[in-house]
Coordinates of C-alpha atoms and ligand atoms in Angstrom, one line a residue:
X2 CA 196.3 135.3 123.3
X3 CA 198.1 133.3 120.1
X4 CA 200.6 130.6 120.8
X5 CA 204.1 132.1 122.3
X6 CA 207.0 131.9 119.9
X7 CA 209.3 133.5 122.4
X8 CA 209.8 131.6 125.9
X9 CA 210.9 134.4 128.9
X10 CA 213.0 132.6 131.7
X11 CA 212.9 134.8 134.6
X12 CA 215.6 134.1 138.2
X13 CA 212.3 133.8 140.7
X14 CA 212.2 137.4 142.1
X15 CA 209.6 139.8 143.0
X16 CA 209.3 140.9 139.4
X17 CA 209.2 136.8 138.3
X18 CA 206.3 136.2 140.5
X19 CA 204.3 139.1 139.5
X20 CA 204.6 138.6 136.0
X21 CA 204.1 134.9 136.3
X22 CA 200.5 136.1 137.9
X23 CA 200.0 138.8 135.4
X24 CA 200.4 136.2 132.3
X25 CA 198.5 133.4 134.3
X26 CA 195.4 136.2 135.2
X27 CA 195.8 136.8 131.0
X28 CA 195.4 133.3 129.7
X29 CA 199.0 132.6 129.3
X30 CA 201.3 129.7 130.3
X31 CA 204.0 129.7 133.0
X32 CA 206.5 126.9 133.8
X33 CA 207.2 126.9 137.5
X34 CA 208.9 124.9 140.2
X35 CA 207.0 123.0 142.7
X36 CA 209.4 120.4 145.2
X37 CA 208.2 117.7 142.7
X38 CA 209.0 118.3 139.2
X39 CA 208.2 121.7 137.5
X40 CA 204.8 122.2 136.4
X41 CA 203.4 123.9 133.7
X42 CA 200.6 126.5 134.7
X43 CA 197.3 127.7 133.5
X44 CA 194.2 129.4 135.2
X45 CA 192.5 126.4 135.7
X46 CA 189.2 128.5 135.3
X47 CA 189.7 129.6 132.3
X48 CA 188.8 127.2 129.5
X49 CA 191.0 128.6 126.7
X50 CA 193.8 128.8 128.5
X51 CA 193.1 125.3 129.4
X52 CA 193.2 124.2 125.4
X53 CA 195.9 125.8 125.4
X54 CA 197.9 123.9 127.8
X55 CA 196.8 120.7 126.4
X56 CA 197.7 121.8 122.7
X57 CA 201.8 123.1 124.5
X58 CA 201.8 119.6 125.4
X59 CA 200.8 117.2 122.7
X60 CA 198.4 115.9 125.7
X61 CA 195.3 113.8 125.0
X62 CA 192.1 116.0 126.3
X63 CA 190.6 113.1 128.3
X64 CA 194.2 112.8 130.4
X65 CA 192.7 115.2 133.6
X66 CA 194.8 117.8 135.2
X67 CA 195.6 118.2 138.9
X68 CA 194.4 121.8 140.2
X69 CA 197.0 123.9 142.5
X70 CA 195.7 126.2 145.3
X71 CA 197.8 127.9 147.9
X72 CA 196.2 125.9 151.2
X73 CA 193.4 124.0 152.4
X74 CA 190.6 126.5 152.6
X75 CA 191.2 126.8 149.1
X76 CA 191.0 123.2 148.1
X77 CA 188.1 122.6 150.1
X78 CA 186.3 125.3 147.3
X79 CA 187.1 122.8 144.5
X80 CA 186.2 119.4 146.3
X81 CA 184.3 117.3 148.9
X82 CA 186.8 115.8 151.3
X83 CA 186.0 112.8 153.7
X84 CA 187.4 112.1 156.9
X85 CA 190.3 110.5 155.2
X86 CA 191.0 113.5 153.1
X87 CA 191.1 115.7 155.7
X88 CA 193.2 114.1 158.0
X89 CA 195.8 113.3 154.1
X90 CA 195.5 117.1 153.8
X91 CA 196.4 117.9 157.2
X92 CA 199.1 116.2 157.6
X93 CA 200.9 116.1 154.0
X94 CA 200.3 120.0 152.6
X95 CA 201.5 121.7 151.7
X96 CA 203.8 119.0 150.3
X97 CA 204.1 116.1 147.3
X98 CA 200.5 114.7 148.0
X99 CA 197.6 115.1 145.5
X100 CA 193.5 114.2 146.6
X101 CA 191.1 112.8 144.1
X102 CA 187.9 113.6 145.7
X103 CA 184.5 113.9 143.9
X104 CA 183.7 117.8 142.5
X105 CA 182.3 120.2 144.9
X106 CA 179.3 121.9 143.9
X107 CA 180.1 125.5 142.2
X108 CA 183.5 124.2 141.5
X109 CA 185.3 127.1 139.4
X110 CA 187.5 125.0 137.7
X111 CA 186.8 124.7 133.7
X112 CA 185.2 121.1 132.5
X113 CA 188.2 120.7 130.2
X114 CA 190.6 120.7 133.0
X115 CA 188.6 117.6 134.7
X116 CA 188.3 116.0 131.3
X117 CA 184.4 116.1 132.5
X118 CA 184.8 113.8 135.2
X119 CA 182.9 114.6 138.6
X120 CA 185.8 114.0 140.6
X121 CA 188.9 116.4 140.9
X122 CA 192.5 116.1 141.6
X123 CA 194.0 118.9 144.0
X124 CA 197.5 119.6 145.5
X125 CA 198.7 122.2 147.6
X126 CA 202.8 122.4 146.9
X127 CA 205.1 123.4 149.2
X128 CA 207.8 125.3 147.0
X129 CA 208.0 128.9 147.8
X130 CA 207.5 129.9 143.9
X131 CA 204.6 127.6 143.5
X132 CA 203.1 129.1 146.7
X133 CA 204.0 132.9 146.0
X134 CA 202.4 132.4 142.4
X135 CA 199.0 130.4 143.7
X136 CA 198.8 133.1 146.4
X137 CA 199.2 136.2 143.8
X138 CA 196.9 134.7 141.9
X139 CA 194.1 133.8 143.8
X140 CA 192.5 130.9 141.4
X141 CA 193.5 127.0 141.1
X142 CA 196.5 126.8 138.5
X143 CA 196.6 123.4 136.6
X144 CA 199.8 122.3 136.6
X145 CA 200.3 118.9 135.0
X146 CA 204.4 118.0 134.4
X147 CA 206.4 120.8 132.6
X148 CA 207.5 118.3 129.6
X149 CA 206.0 117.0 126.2
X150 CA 203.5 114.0 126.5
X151 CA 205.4 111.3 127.0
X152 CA 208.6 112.4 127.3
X153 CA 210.5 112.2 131.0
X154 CA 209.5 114.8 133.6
X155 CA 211.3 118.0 134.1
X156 CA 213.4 119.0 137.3
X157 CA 215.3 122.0 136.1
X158 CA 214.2 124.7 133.9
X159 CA 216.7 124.2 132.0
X160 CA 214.6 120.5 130.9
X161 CA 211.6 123.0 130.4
X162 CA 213.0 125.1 128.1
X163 CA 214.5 121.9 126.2
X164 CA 211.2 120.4 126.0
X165 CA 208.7 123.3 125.8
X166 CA 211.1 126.4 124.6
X167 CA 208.9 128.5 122.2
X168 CA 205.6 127.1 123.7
X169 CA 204.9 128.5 127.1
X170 CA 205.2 132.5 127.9
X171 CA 207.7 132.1 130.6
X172 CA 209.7 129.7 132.7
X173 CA 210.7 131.2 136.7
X174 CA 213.5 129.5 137.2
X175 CA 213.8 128.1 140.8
X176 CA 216.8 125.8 140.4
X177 CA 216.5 122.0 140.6
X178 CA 213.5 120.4 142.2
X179 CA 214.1 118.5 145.4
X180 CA 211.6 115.7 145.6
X181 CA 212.3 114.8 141.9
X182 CA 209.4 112.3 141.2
X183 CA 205.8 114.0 141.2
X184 CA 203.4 113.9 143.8
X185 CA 201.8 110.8 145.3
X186 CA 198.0 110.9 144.4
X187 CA 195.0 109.3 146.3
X188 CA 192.1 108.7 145.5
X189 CA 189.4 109.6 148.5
X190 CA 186.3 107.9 147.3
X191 CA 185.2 105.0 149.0
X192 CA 188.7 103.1 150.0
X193 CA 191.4 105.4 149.4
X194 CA 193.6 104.5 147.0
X195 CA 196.9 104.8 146.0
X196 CA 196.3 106.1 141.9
X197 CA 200.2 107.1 141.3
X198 CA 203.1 106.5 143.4
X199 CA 205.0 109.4 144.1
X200 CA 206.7 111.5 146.8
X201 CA 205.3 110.5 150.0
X202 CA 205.6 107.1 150.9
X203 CA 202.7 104.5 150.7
X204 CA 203.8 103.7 154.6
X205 CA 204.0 107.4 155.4
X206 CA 200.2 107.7 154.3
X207 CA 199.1 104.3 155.8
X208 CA 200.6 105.2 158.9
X209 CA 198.3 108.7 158.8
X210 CA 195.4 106.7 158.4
X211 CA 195.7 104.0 160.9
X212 CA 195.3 101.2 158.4
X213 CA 196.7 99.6 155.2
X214 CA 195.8 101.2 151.8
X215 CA 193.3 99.5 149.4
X216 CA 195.4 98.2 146.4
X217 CA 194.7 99.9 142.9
X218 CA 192.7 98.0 140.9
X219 CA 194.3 96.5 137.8
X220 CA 195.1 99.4 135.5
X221 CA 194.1 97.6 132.6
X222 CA 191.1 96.9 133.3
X223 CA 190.0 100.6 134.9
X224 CA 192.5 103.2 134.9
X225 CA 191.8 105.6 138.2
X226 CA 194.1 108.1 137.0
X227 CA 193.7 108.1 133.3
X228 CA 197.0 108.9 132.8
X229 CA 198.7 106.2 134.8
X230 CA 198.5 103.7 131.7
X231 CA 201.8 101.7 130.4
X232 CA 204.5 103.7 128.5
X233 CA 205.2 107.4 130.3
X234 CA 208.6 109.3 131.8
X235 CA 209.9 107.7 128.2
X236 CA 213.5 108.4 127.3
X237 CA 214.2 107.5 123.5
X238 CA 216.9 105.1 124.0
X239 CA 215.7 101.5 125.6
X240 CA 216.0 101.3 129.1
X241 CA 216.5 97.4 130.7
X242 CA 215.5 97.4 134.5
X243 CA 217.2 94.7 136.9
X244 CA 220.1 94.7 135.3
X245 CA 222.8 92.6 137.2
X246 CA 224.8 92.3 133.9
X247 CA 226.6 95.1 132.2
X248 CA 226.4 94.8 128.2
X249 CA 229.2 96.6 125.6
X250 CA 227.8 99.4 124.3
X251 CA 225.2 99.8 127.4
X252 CA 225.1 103.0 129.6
X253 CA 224.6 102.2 133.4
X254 CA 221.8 103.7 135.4
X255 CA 223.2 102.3 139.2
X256 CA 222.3 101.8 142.8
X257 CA 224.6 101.8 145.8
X258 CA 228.2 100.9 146.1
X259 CA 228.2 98.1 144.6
X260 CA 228.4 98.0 140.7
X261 CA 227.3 95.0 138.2
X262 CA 229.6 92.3 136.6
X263 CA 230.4 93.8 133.1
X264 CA 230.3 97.4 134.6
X265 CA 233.8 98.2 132.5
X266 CA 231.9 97.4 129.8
X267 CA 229.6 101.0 130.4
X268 CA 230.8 103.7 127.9
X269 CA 228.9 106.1 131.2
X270 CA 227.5 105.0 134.4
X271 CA 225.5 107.7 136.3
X272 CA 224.7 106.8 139.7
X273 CA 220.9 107.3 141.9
X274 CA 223.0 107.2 145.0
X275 CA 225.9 105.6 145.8
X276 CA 225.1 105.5 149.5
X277 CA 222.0 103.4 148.6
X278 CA 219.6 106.9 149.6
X279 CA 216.1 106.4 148.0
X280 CA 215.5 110.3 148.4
X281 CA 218.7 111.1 146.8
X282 CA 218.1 108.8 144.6
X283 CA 214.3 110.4 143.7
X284 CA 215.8 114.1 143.6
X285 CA 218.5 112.0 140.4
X286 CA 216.4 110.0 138.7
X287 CA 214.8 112.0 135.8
X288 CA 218.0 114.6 135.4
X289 CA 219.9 111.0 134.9
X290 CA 217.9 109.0 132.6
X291 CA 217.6 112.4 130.8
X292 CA 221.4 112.6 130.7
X293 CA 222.0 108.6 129.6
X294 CA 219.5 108.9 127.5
X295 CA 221.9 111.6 125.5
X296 CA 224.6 109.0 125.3
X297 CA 223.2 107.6 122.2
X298 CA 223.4 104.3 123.9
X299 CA 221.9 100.8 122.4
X300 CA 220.4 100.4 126.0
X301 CA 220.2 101.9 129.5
X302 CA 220.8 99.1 132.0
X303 CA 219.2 100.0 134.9
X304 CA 220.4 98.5 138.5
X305 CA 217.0 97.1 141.1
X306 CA 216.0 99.4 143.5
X307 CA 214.5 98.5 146.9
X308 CA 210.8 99.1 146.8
X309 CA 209.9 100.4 150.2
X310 CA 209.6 104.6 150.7
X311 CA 210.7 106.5 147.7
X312 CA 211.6 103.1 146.0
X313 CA 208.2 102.6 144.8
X314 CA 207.9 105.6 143.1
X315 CA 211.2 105.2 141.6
X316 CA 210.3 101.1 140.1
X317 CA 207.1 102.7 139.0
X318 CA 208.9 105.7 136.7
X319 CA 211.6 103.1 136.1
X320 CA 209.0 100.4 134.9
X321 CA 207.0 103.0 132.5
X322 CA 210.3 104.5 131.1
X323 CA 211.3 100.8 129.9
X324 CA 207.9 99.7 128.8
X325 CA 206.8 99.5 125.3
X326 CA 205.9 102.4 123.6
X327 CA 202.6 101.4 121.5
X328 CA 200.1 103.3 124.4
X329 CA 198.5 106.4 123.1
X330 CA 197.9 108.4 125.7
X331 CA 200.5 109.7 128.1
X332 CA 201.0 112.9 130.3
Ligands
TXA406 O1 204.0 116.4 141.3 C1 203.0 116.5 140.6 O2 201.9 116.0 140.8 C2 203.2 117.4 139.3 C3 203.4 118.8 139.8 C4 203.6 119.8 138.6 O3 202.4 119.2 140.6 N1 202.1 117.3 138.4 C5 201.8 116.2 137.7 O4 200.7 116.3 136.8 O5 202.5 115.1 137.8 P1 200.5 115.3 135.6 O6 199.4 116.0 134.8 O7 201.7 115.0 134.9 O8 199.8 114.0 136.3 C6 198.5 114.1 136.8 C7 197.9 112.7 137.0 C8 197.5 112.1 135.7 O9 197.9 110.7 135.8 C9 196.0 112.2 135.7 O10 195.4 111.2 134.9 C10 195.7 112.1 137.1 O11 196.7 112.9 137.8 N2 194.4 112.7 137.5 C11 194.0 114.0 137.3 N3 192.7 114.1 137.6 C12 192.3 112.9 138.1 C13 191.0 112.4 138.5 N4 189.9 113.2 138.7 N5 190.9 111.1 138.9 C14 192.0 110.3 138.8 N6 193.2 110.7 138.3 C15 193.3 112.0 137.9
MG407 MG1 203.4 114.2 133.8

């Protein structure tokens, strides 16, 4: 199969899903939603289509994919789970939770898609697309973030076909995600580990396990989820986090009811959740910083966010959207 130069974007219907598994089962590459963001599919067994994935997306080779399966039985043919995994998977899938767990033996899923690591990253979505597509199919789909490297996650297809139009065989359009920050991974080694912030809560998993979660280990120094380094989710306009201060000229990412000094001075203020909802907020936050980015703004001023539940996730995306853009790789 050569490189698409038409993009099909298919309602999600019968005929959708089957042809979403007939071009998967071919080598091809399917945008699809899952309750995260959309992901962007490829028969995670098959090496070329693999390549192929990596080339749609500008994405560095060693930056490791997450492989999606329909349940746990499935996911237990790609991994070794511990106690801890097992009791994650039971209680979060299908659902916004990904497991880094070491490779089980006779693993199907192709080399490239590890970035020839011997552990792998699984998730089993709950979003009735992802699930009728992974259970048409019958193999693990990688699905890393429907978007170019390094540019801000999609949650509409309409994003996809912005970002990827021309490069992937077809988009099933499922309407806006809900979750609207990508899965929360662990890592199920020794200590699990938090590797990404995401959509369930740090307390929400803590609470599962009966105990407080190691903390990740400096990123500099030993990146657990290769792709978790600096500059990611990266809109083209500067982005200024804690904002209390509204500049001229500035557009205004906000929080809550109650609005910055200088907020006149916004030529467009876009707002998480006025009722201060950190899941609201979530479902927002990449349609709006793709929105403001449009502005053709100096800067995006964004307002603080509370860190506990979703908020973690949110000041983590926030944080890589406004850092500096010198890091190479990015997802
Ligand atoms: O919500 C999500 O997780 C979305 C949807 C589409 O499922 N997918 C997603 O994939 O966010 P992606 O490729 O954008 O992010 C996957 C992250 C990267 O940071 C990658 O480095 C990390 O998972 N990862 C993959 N395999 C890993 C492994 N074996 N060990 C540690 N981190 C791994
Ligand atoms: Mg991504």
């Amino acid at each position: 199969m050569t490189a698409p130069s038409t993009t099909r974007v298919m309602k999600p219907d019968a005929a959708a899903i089957a042809e979403a598994v007939r071009c998967l089962a071919a080598g091809g590459l399917v945008a699809f939603p899952t309750e995260t963001v959309y992901g962007l599919g490829a028969d995670a067994t098959n090496g070329a289509a693999v390549a192929r994935l990596y080339a749609a997306k500008g994405r560095p080779r060693f930056n490791p994919l997450i492989s999606h399966v329909a349940d746990l039985a499935a996911a237990r043919g790609l991994a070794d789970f511990n106690a801890d995994a097992m009791r994650l998977a039971e209680s979060f899938w299908p659902g916004p939770l990904t497991l880094v767990a070491p490779k089980a033996a006779g693993c199907p899923v192709s080399e490239l898609a590890t970035a020839g690591l011997d552990t792998i990253a699984v998730r089993v979505p709950r979003h009735a697309v992802a699930q009728d597509i992974l259970a048409g199919l019958r193999r693990p789909v990688v699905a890393p973030s429907a978007n170019r490297s390094g540019h801000i996650s999609p949650t509409t297809a309409a994003h996809v076909l912005a970002d990827l139009g021309g490069r992937v065989d077809l988009i099933v359009d499922g309407g806006a995600t809900l979750v609207g920050v990508e899965s929360t991974i662990v890592g199920c080694l020794a200590e699990p580990t938090v590797l990404r912030a995401g959509g369930v809560p740090r307390e929400a998993i803590e609470q599962v396990l009966g105990r407080r979660l190691a903390a990740a280990p400096d990123e500099d120094d030993a990146p657990l989820a290769p792709g978790m380094l600096a500059s990611h989710y990266a809109p083209r306009t500067p982005l200024r986090l804690n904002a209390r201060h509204v500049e001229r000229g500035e557009v205004l990412l906000a929080f809550g009811s109650k609005l910055p000094g200088g907020a006149a001075n916004a030529t467009q203020v876009l707002n998480l959740s006025a009722r201060g909802d950190l899941i609201e907020a979530a479902t927002n936050l990449f349609s709006h910083l793709r929105a403001l980015d449009a502005a053709g703004a100096k800067t995006i001023a964004a307002m603080p966010v509370p860190h506990d539940g979703l908020g973690e996730a949110i000041n983590d995306r926030l944080a890589r959207a406004a850092a500096p853009r010198s890091t190479p790789l990015a997802q």
